PDB file of C-alpha atoms and ligand atoms in Angstrom:
ATOM      1  CA  UNK A   1      -1.772  10.634  -2.049  1.00 67.00           C
ATOM      2  CA  UNK A   2      -4.962  12.038  -0.545  1.00 73.00           C
ATOM      3  CA  UNK A   3      -4.528  13.349   2.989  1.00 77.00           C
ATOM      4  CA  UNK A   4      -7.625  13.642   5.199  1.00 79.00           C
ATOM      5  CA  UNK A   5      -7.319  15.356   8.552  1.00 81.00           C
ATOM      6  CA  UNK A   6     -10.427  14.197  10.358  1.00 81.00           C
ATOM      7  CA  UNK A   7     -11.720  15.436  13.661  1.00 79.00           C
ATOM      8  CA  UNK A   8     -14.682  13.888  15.448  1.00 75.00           C
ATOM      9  CA  UNK A   9     -16.112  16.943  17.251  1.00 68.00           C
ATOM     10  CA  UNK A  10     -18.937  15.587  19.267  1.00 62.00           C
ATOM     11  CA  UNK A  11     -20.409  12.262  20.167  1.00 62.00           C
ATOM     12  CA  UNK A  12     -23.632  12.242  22.089  1.00 65.00           C
ATOM     13  CA  UNK A  13     -24.788   8.778  23.046  1.00 62.00           C
ATOM     14  CA  UNK A  14     -28.273   8.702  24.486  1.00 64.00           C
ATOM     15  CA  UNK A  15     -29.978   6.042  26.684  1.00 63.00           C
ATOM     16  CA  UNK A  16     -32.374   5.151  23.784  1.00 72.00           C
ATOM     17  CA  UNK A  17     -29.615   4.381  21.346  1.00 72.00           C
ATOM     18  CA  UNK A  18     -29.741   7.472  19.113  1.00 76.00           C
ATOM     19  CA  UNK A  19     -26.580   9.382  18.469  1.00 81.00           C
ATOM     20  CA  UNK A  20     -25.456  12.596  16.918  1.00 83.00           C
ATOM     21  CA  UNK A  21     -21.904  13.426  15.872  1.00 86.00           C
ATOM     22  CA  UNK A  22     -20.038  16.036  13.934  1.00 90.00           C
ATOM     23  CA  UNK A  23     -17.164  15.244  11.716  1.00 91.00           C
ATOM     24  CA  UNK A  24     -14.744  17.869  10.388  1.00 93.00           C
ATOM     25  CA  UNK A  25     -12.688  16.898   7.418  1.00 94.00           C
ATOM     26  CA  UNK A  26      -9.742  18.698   5.685  1.00 94.00           C
ATOM     27  CA  UNK A  27      -9.206  16.900   2.458  1.00 94.00           C
ATOM     28  CA  UNK A  28      -6.218  17.468   0.153  1.00 92.00           C
ATOM     29  CA  UNK A  29      -4.551  15.493  -2.571  1.00 88.00           C
ATOM     30  CA  UNK A  30      -1.209  17.300  -2.855  1.00 83.00           C
ATOM     31  CA  UNK A  31       1.282  18.996  -0.555  1.00 81.00           C
ATOM     32  CA  UNK A  32       0.784  22.352  -2.277  1.00 87.00           C
ATOM     33  CA  UNK A  33      -2.842  22.307  -0.904  1.00 90.00           C
ATOM     34  CA  UNK A  34      -4.126  23.385  -4.233  1.00 91.00           C
ATOM     35  CA  UNK A  35      -7.427  21.458  -3.917  1.00 93.00           C
ATOM     36  CA  UNK A  36      -7.918  21.514  -0.200  1.00 94.00           C
ATOM     37  CA  UNK A  37     -11.532  21.310   1.015  1.00 96.00           C
ATOM     38  CA  UNK A  38     -13.035  21.919   4.423  1.00 96.00           C
ATOM     39  CA  UNK A  39     -16.147  19.722   5.089  1.00 96.00           C
ATOM     40  CA  UNK A  40     -18.149  19.973   8.261  1.00 96.00           C
ATOM     41  CA  UNK A  41     -20.942  17.310   8.500  1.00 96.00           C
ATOM     42  CA  UNK A  42     -23.570  16.610  11.162  1.00 94.00           C
ATOM     43  CA  UNK A  43     -24.802  13.005  11.457  1.00 92.00           C
ATOM     44  CA  UNK A  44     -27.831  11.538  13.126  1.00 89.00           C
ATOM     45  CA  UNK A  45     -27.679   7.699  13.355  1.00 86.00           C
ATOM     46  CA  UNK A  46     -24.917   7.630  10.735  1.00 86.00           C
ATOM     47  CA  UNK A  47     -26.958   9.609   8.134  1.00 93.00           C
ATOM     48  CA  UNK A  48     -25.633  13.139   7.335  1.00 96.00           C
ATOM     49  CA  UNK A  49     -28.339  15.735   7.740  1.00 96.00           C
ATOM     50  CA  UNK A  50     -26.443  18.937   7.244  1.00 97.00           C
ATOM     51  CA  UNK A  51     -23.055  19.802   5.734  1.00 98.00           C
ATOM     52  CA  UNK A  52     -20.890  22.763   5.140  1.00 97.00           C
ATOM     53  CA  UNK A  53     -18.599  22.259   2.139  1.00 97.00           C
ATOM     54  CA  UNK A  54     -16.052  25.062   1.591  1.00 97.00           C
ATOM     55  CA  UNK A  55     -16.199  24.579  -2.126  1.00 96.00           C
ATOM     56  CA  UNK A  56     -20.000  25.131  -2.085  1.00 97.00           C
ATOM     57  CA  UNK A  57     -19.528  27.984   0.506  1.00 96.00           C
ATOM     58  CA  UNK A  58     -22.782  27.447   2.416  1.00 97.00           C
ATOM     59  CA  UNK A  59     -24.735  24.812   4.394  1.00 97.00           C
ATOM     60  CA  UNK A  60     -26.706  22.216   2.628  1.00 98.00           C
ATOM     61  CA  UNK A  61     -29.390  20.251   4.303  1.00 97.00           C
ATOM     62  CA  UNK A  62     -30.319  16.536   3.469  1.00 97.00           C
ATOM     63  CA  UNK A  63     -33.288  15.969   5.740  1.00 96.00           C
ATOM     64  CA  UNK A  64     -36.294  18.242   6.532  1.00 96.00           C
ATOM     65  CA  UNK A  65     -34.615  19.221   9.801  1.00 94.00           C
ATOM     66  CA  UNK A  66     -31.268  19.713   8.044  1.00 96.00           C
ATOM     67  CA  UNK A  67     -32.777  21.891   5.312  1.00 97.00           C
ATOM     68  CA  UNK A  68     -34.479  23.989   8.001  1.00 97.00           C
ATOM     69  CA  UNK A  69     -31.256  24.462   9.905  1.00 96.00           C
ATOM     70  CA  UNK A  70     -29.284  25.187   6.681  1.00 97.00           C
ATOM     71  CA  UNK A  71     -31.702  27.967   5.852  1.00 97.00           C
ATOM     72  CA  UNK A  72     -31.289  29.514   9.258  1.00 96.00           C
ATOM     73  CA  UNK A  73     -27.495  29.115   9.541  1.00 96.00           C
ATOM     74  CA  UNK A  74     -26.869  30.358   6.041  1.00 97.00           C
ATOM     75  CA  UNK A  75     -28.372  33.822   7.132  1.00 96.00           C
ATOM     76  CA  UNK A  76     -26.507  34.011  10.407  1.00 91.00           C
ATOM     77  CA  UNK A  77     -22.959  34.250  11.801  1.00 94.00           C
ATOM     78  CA  UNK A  78     -22.522  30.441  11.617  1.00 93.00           C
ATOM     79  CA  UNK A  79     -21.883  30.461   7.855  1.00 95.00           C
ATOM     80  CA  UNK A  80     -19.408  33.376   8.218  1.00 95.00           C
ATOM     81  CA  UNK A  81     -17.385  31.558  10.717  1.00 95.00           C
ATOM     82  CA  UNK A  82     -17.431  28.379   8.624  1.00 96.00           C
ATOM     83  CA  UNK A  83     -16.181  30.278   5.534  1.00 96.00           C
ATOM     84  CA  UNK A  84     -12.967  31.140   7.445  1.00 95.00           C
ATOM     85  CA  UNK A  85     -12.208  27.538   8.631  1.00 95.00           C
ATOM     86  CA  UNK A  86     -10.377  26.520   5.404  1.00 95.00           C
ATOM     87  CA  UNK A  87      -7.701  29.189   5.992  1.00 95.00           C
ATOM     88  CA  UNK A  88      -7.749  29.152   9.767  1.00 95.00           C
ATOM     89  CA  UNK A  89      -7.844  25.453  10.475  1.00 94.00           C
ATOM     90  CA  UNK A  90      -7.375  23.231   7.539  1.00 94.00           C
ATOM     91  CA  UNK A  91      -4.321  24.870   5.750  1.00 94.00           C
ATOM     92  CA  UNK A  92      -1.978  25.326   8.664  1.00 93.00           C
ATOM     93  CA  UNK A  93      -2.787  21.884  10.023  1.00 92.00           C
ATOM     94  CA  UNK A  94      -2.486  20.100   6.713  1.00 91.00           C
ATOM     95  CA  UNK A  95       0.884  21.847   6.123  1.00 91.00           C
ATOM     96  CA  UNK A  96       2.151  20.473   9.440  1.00 89.00           C
ATOM     97  CA  UNK A  97       0.814  17.024   8.586  1.00 85.00           C
ATOM     98  CA  UNK A  98       2.596  16.968   5.139  1.00 83.00           C
ATOM     99  CA  UNK A  99       5.932  18.104   6.586  1.00 83.00           C
ATOM    100  CA  UNK A 100       5.702  15.905   9.704  1.00 80.00           C
ATOM    101  CA  UNK A 101       4.432  12.753   8.199  1.00 74.00           C
ATOM    102  CA  UNK A 102       4.235  12.405   4.428  1.00 69.00           C
ATOM    103  CA  UNK A 103       7.552  14.153   3.699  1.00 73.00           C
ATOM    104  CA  UNK A 104       9.352  11.875   6.160  1.00 83.00           C
ATOM    105  CA  UNK A 105       8.436   8.932   4.045  1.00 87.00           C
ATOM    106  CA  UNK A 106      10.939   6.015   4.050  1.00 93.00           C
ATOM    107  CA  UNK A 107      11.198   3.937   0.907  1.00 94.00           C
ATOM    108  CA  UNK A 108      10.569   0.139   1.241  1.00 96.00           C
ATOM    109  CA  UNK A 109      13.149  -2.509   0.419  1.00 96.00           C
ATOM    110  CA  UNK A 110      11.581  -5.091  -1.879  1.00 97.00           C
ATOM    111  CA  UNK A 111      12.397  -8.775  -1.848  1.00 96.00           C
ATOM    112  CA  UNK A 112      10.966 -11.162  -4.374  1.00 95.00           C
ATOM    113  CA  UNK A 113      11.368 -14.854  -3.878  1.00 93.00           C
ATOM    114  CA  UNK A 114       9.974 -18.277  -4.619  1.00 91.00           C
ATOM    115  CA  UNK A 115       8.117 -19.816  -1.688  1.00 89.00           C
ATOM    116  CA  UNK A 116       7.228 -23.069  -3.583  1.00 88.00           C
ATOM    117  CA  UNK A 117       8.305 -24.483  -6.872  1.00 86.00           C
ATOM    118  CA  UNK A 118       5.668 -25.762  -9.246  1.00 83.00           C
ATOM    119  CA  UNK A 119       5.302 -29.507  -9.293  1.00 83.00           C
ATOM    120  CA  UNK A 120       2.881 -32.015 -10.877  1.00 81.00           C
ATOM    121  CA  UNK A 121       0.006 -29.750 -11.553  1.00 80.00           C
ATOM    122  CA  UNK A 122       0.554 -27.696  -8.417  1.00 86.00           C
ATOM    123  CA  UNK A 123       1.270 -23.987  -9.161  1.00 89.00           C
ATOM    124  CA  UNK A 124       4.373 -22.227  -7.883  1.00 90.00           C
ATOM    125  CA  UNK A 125       4.045 -19.660  -5.055  1.00 93.00           C
ATOM    126  CA  UNK A 126       5.914 -16.374  -5.326  1.00 95.00           C
ATOM    127  CA  UNK A 127       6.280 -13.994  -2.385  1.00 96.00           C
ATOM    128  CA  UNK A 128       6.918 -10.337  -2.724  1.00 97.00           C
ATOM    129  CA  UNK A 129       7.750  -8.432   0.509  1.00 97.00           C
ATOM    130  CA  UNK A 130       8.264  -4.814   1.189  1.00 97.00           C
ATOM    131  CA  UNK A 131      10.237  -3.987   4.333  1.00 97.00           C
ATOM    132  CA  UNK A 132      10.996  -0.927   6.444  1.00 96.00           C
ATOM    133  CA  UNK A 133       8.659   1.690   4.879  1.00 95.00           C
ATOM    134  CA  UNK A 134       6.764   4.661   6.347  1.00 92.00           C
ATOM    135  CA  UNK A 135       3.938   5.703   6.289  1.00 89.00           C
ATOM    136  CA  UNK A 136       1.978   2.462   6.263  1.00 92.00           C
ATOM    137  CA  UNK A 137      -0.256   3.378   3.219  1.00 91.00           C
ATOM    138  CA  UNK A 138       1.089   1.276   0.404  1.00 95.00           C
ATOM    139  CA  UNK A 139      -0.011  -0.443  -2.768  1.00 96.00           C
ATOM    140  CA  UNK A 140       1.484  -3.778  -3.802  1.00 97.00           C
ATOM    141  CA  UNK A 141       0.366  -5.826  -6.877  1.00 97.00           C
ATOM    142  CA  UNK A 142       1.598  -8.142  -9.588  1.00 97.00           C
ATOM    143  CA  UNK A 143       2.015  -7.829 -13.313  1.00 96.00           C
ATOM    144  CA  UNK A 144       1.966 -10.672 -15.853  1.00 93.00           C
ATOM    145  CA  UNK A 145       3.445  -9.410 -19.146  1.00 92.00           C
ATOM    146  CA  UNK A 146       2.460  -5.880 -18.118  1.00 92.00           C
ATOM    147  CA  UNK A 147      -1.073  -6.674 -17.133  1.00 94.00           C
ATOM    148  CA  UNK A 148      -2.231  -6.476 -13.449  1.00 96.00           C
ATOM    149  CA  UNK A 149      -2.857  -9.887 -12.063  1.00 95.00           C
ATOM    150  CA  UNK A 150      -6.305 -10.181 -10.482  1.00 91.00           C
ATOM    151  CA  UNK A 151      -6.568 -13.755  -9.411  1.00 93.00           C
ATOM    152  CA  UNK A 152      -4.371 -16.050  -7.293  1.00 93.00           C
ATOM    153  CA  UNK A 153      -3.127 -13.089  -5.229  1.00 96.00           C
ATOM    154  CA  UNK A 154      -3.195 -12.836  -1.437  1.00 96.00           C
ATOM    155  CA  UNK A 155      -1.885  -9.749   0.266  1.00 96.00           C
ATOM    156  CA  UNK A 156      -1.479  -8.977   4.008  1.00 96.00           C
ATOM    157  CA  UNK A 157      -2.232  -5.774   5.718  1.00 96.00           C
ATOM    158  CA  UNK A 158       0.734  -3.425   6.347  1.00 96.00           C
ATOM    159  CA  UNK A 159       2.181  -4.799   9.622  1.00 96.00           C
ATOM    160  CA  UNK A 160       3.818  -2.510  12.234  1.00 95.00           C
ATOM    161  CA  UNK A 161       7.386  -3.493  13.240  1.00 93.00           C
ATOM    162  CA  UNK A 162       6.931  -1.387  16.355  1.00 91.00           C
ATOM    163  CA  UNK A 163       9.560   1.169  15.398  1.00 90.00           C
ATOM    164  CA  UNK A 164       7.461   3.302  13.037  1.00 89.00           C
ATOM    165  CA  UNK A 165       8.367   1.095  10.044  1.00 95.00           C
ATOM    166  CA  UNK A 166       6.056  -1.301   8.367  1.00 97.00           C
ATOM    167  CA  UNK A 167       6.192  -4.457   6.215  1.00 97.00           C
ATOM    168  CA  UNK A 168       3.736  -6.062   3.887  1.00 97.00           C
ATOM    169  CA  UNK A 169       3.675  -9.373   1.937  1.00 97.00           C
ATOM    170  CA  UNK A 170       1.900 -10.462  -1.138  1.00 97.00           C
ATOM    171  CA  UNK A 171       1.710 -13.988  -2.571  1.00 97.00           C
ATOM    172  CA  UNK A 172       1.156 -14.996  -6.163  1.00 96.00           C
ATOM    173  CA  UNK A 173       0.096 -18.479  -7.169  1.00 94.00           C
ATOM    174  CA  UNK A 174       1.130 -19.065 -10.710  1.00 87.00           C
ATOM    175  CA  UNK A 175       1.906 -21.725 -13.287  1.00 85.00           C
ATOM    176  CA  UNK A 176       5.201 -20.931 -14.980  1.00 80.00           C
ATOM    177  CA  UNK A 177       4.957 -20.481 -18.707  1.00 81.00           C
ATOM    178  CA  UNK A 178       8.095 -19.926 -20.902  1.00 78.00           C
ATOM    179  CA  UNK A 179       8.695 -16.379 -22.054  1.00 83.00           C
ATOM    180  CA  UNK A 180       6.280 -14.913 -19.550  1.00 88.00           C
ATOM    181  CA  UNK A 181       7.321 -11.931 -17.518  1.00 91.00           C
ATOM    182  CA  UNK A 182       6.199 -11.661 -13.867  1.00 93.00           C
ATOM    183  CA  UNK A 183       6.842  -8.449 -11.853  1.00 95.00           C
ATOM    184  CA  UNK A 184       5.967  -7.235  -8.426  1.00 97.00           C
ATOM    185  CA  UNK A 185       4.978  -3.569  -8.198  1.00 97.00           C
ATOM    186  CA  UNK A 186       5.005  -1.409  -5.113  1.00 97.00           C
ATOM    187  CA  UNK A 187       3.527   2.142  -4.978  1.00 96.00           C
ATOM    188  CA  UNK A 188       4.408   4.220  -2.013  1.00 93.00           C
ATOM    189  CA  UNK A 189       4.493   7.971  -1.329  1.00 87.00           C
ATOM    190  CA  UNK A 190       8.304   7.713  -0.820  1.00 89.00           C
ATOM    191  CA  UNK A 191       8.771   7.189  -4.529  1.00 90.00           C
ATOM    192  CA  UNK A 192       7.312   9.161  -7.416  1.00 86.00           C
ATOM    193  CA  UNK A 193       7.428   6.201  -9.763  1.00 93.00           C
ATOM    194  CA  UNK A 194       6.169   2.676  -8.973  1.00 95.00           C
ATOM    195  CA  UNK A 195       8.946   0.404  -7.817  1.00 96.00           C
ATOM    196  CA  UNK A 196       9.086  -2.656 -10.190  1.00 96.00           C
ATOM    197  CA  UNK A 197      10.925  -5.881  -9.442  1.00 95.00           C
ATOM    198  CA  UNK A 198      11.062  -8.491 -12.172  1.00 94.00           C
ATOM    199  CA  UNK A 199      10.973 -12.178 -11.319  1.00 91.00           C
ATOM    200  CA  UNK A 200      14.230 -13.618 -12.739  1.00 84.00           C
ATOM    201  CA  UNK A 201      12.590 -17.066 -13.051  1.00 71.00           C
ATOM    202  CA  UNK A 202      13.436 -20.222 -11.212  1.00 57.00           C
ATOM    203  CA  UNK A 203      14.531 -23.539 -12.663  1.00 55.00           C
ATOM    204  CA  UNK A 204      11.794 -25.677 -14.027  1.00 57.00           C
ATOM    205  CA  UNK A 205      12.009 -29.492 -13.607  1.00 59.00           C
ATOM    206  CA  UNK A 206      13.487 -29.930 -17.148  1.00 63.00           C
ATOM    207  CA  UNK A 207      16.087 -27.215 -16.476  1.00 67.00           C
ATOM    208  CA  UNK A 208      16.932 -29.008 -13.251  1.00 71.00           C
ATOM    209  CA  UNK A 209      17.381 -32.305 -15.121  1.00 76.00           C
ATOM    210  CA  UNK A 210      19.735 -30.661 -17.630  1.00 80.00           C
ATOM    211  CA  UNK A 211      21.834 -29.134 -14.796  1.00 82.00           C
ATOM    212  CA  UNK A 212      22.032 -32.549 -13.023  1.00 86.00           C
ATOM    213  CA  UNK A 213      23.160 -34.302 -16.206  1.00 88.00           C
ATOM    214  CA  UNK A 214      25.762 -31.571 -16.931  1.00 90.00           C
ATOM    215  CA  UNK A 215      27.100 -31.532 -13.366  1.00 91.00           C
ATOM    216  CA  UNK A 216      27.250 -35.378 -13.318  1.00 91.00           C
ATOM    217  CA  UNK A 217      29.287 -35.372 -16.575  1.00 92.00           C
ATOM    218  CA  UNK A 218      31.607 -32.837 -15.073  1.00 92.00           C
ATOM    219  CA  UNK A 219      32.191 -34.900 -11.951  1.00 92.00           C
ATOM    220  CA  UNK A 220      32.719 -38.011 -14.048  1.00 93.00           C
ATOM    221  CA  UNK A 221      35.197 -36.211 -16.278  1.00 93.00           C
ATOM    222  CA  UNK A 222      37.266 -35.145 -13.224  1.00 93.00           C
ATOM    223  CA  UNK A 223      37.300 -38.642 -11.794  1.00 93.00           C
ATOM    224  CA  UNK A 224      38.361 -40.228 -15.164  1.00 93.00           C
ATOM    225  CA  UNK A 225      41.041 -37.731 -15.862  1.00 93.00           C
ATOM    226  CA  UNK A 226      42.455 -38.065 -12.352  1.00 92.00           C
ATOM    227  CA  UNK A 227      42.448 -41.844 -12.590  1.00 92.00           C
ATOM    228  CA  UNK A 228      44.161 -41.548 -16.086  1.00 92.00           C
ATOM    229  CA  UNK A 229      46.775 -39.205 -14.656  1.00 90.00           C
ATOM    230  CA  UNK A 230      47.487 -41.510 -11.707  1.00 90.00           C
ATOM    231  CA  UNK A 231      47.731 -44.561 -14.055  1.00 89.00           C
ATOM    232  CA  UNK A 232      50.144 -42.598 -16.237  1.00 88.00           C
ATOM    233  CA  UNK A 233      52.269 -41.638 -13.225  1.00 84.00           C
ATOM    234  CA  UNK A 234      52.376 -45.288 -11.959  1.00 84.00           C
ATOM    235  CA  UNK A 235      53.501 -46.503 -15.353  1.00 83.00           C
ATOM    236  CA  UNK A 236      56.169 -43.934 -15.818  1.00 79.00           C
ATOM    237  CA  UNK A 237      59.794 -45.080 -15.187  1.00 76.00           C
ATOM    238  CA  UNK A 238      60.567 -42.420 -12.463  1.00 70.00           C
ATOM    239  CA  UNK A 239      57.559 -43.363 -10.309  1.00 60.00           C
ATOM    240  CA  UNK A 240      58.821 -43.938  -6.689  1.00 55.00           C
TER     241      UNK A 240
HETATM  242  C1  LIG B 301     -17.768  19.627  -2.018  1.00 73.90           C
HETATM  243  O1  LIG B 301     -18.442  20.273  -3.082  1.00 73.90           O
HETATM  244  C2  LIG B 301     -17.798  20.125  -4.352  1.00 73.90           C
HETATM  245  C3  LIG B 301     -18.576  21.009  -5.387  1.00 73.90           C
HETATM  246  O2  LIG B 301     -19.943  20.623  -5.382  1.00 73.90           O
HETATM  247  C4  LIG B 301     -17.777  18.762  -4.671  1.00 73.90           C
HETATM  248  O3  LIG B 301     -17.069  18.527  -5.976  1.00 73.90           O
HETATM  249  C5  LIG B 301     -17.061  17.905  -3.658  1.00 73.90           C
HETATM  250  O4  LIG B 301     -17.052  16.538  -3.987  1.00 73.90           O
HETATM  251  C6  LIG B 301     -17.695  18.179  -2.321  1.00 73.90           C
HETATM  252  N1  LIG B 301     -16.925  17.487  -1.310  1.00 73.90           N
HETATM  253  C7  LIG B 301     -17.498  16.523  -0.512  1.00 73.90           C
HETATM  254  C8  LIG B 301     -16.491  15.829   0.348  1.00 73.90           C
HETATM  255  O5  LIG B 301     -18.631  16.289  -0.455  1.00 73.90           O
END
């Protein structure tokens, strides 16, 4: 999981609609901070014009004005100060963020169910829900025989429960085919491996017909055997 600690340093909104702002990013993709970068970018009307990137180690300008400033700042105390920000600002703060947020992750509970059975040319609708997870960043998707399903899927945004936990729902429209394996997959920082829940299948119409025939036979059998037993009892000599 990539963690970005972002600080909007300045916002200057002028009467004529121009604006300048500075964004400081500390970007890291693992809690050991092995690849952490400090990025300080100046924007004019959304376009970056000068940036300090800790991996590059100096200012780089993108416009005439930015290039001019980069040359000047790279010779002065500005660049020295910027070179220290990775250690001074990014590392301690990212460490806190990892231990306060990401390492307090709570694993979701997954529920997979059928919302609608397939009938006369209409596909079935499966619903996969993840409940009670934290933080809200999550990936939920479907596999059909191990392949990621790309069509017929609708997924909600993570929704806040209001108690720091979140839920998310994904729907899959599909036409059941025999021997096919459908799974719902959830990837979340609380679990190193993807959580996979297989669809156990629902009854198709012909399965349903077989069950009804079987159940009817069973009930009929009970009725007939009870009747036969009563008849035998009534005929027997010691019947009162
Ligand atoms: C910072 O510079 C490095 C090396 O050029 C580059 O790989 C990286 O993508 C840059 N980071 C950003 C956020 O621009």
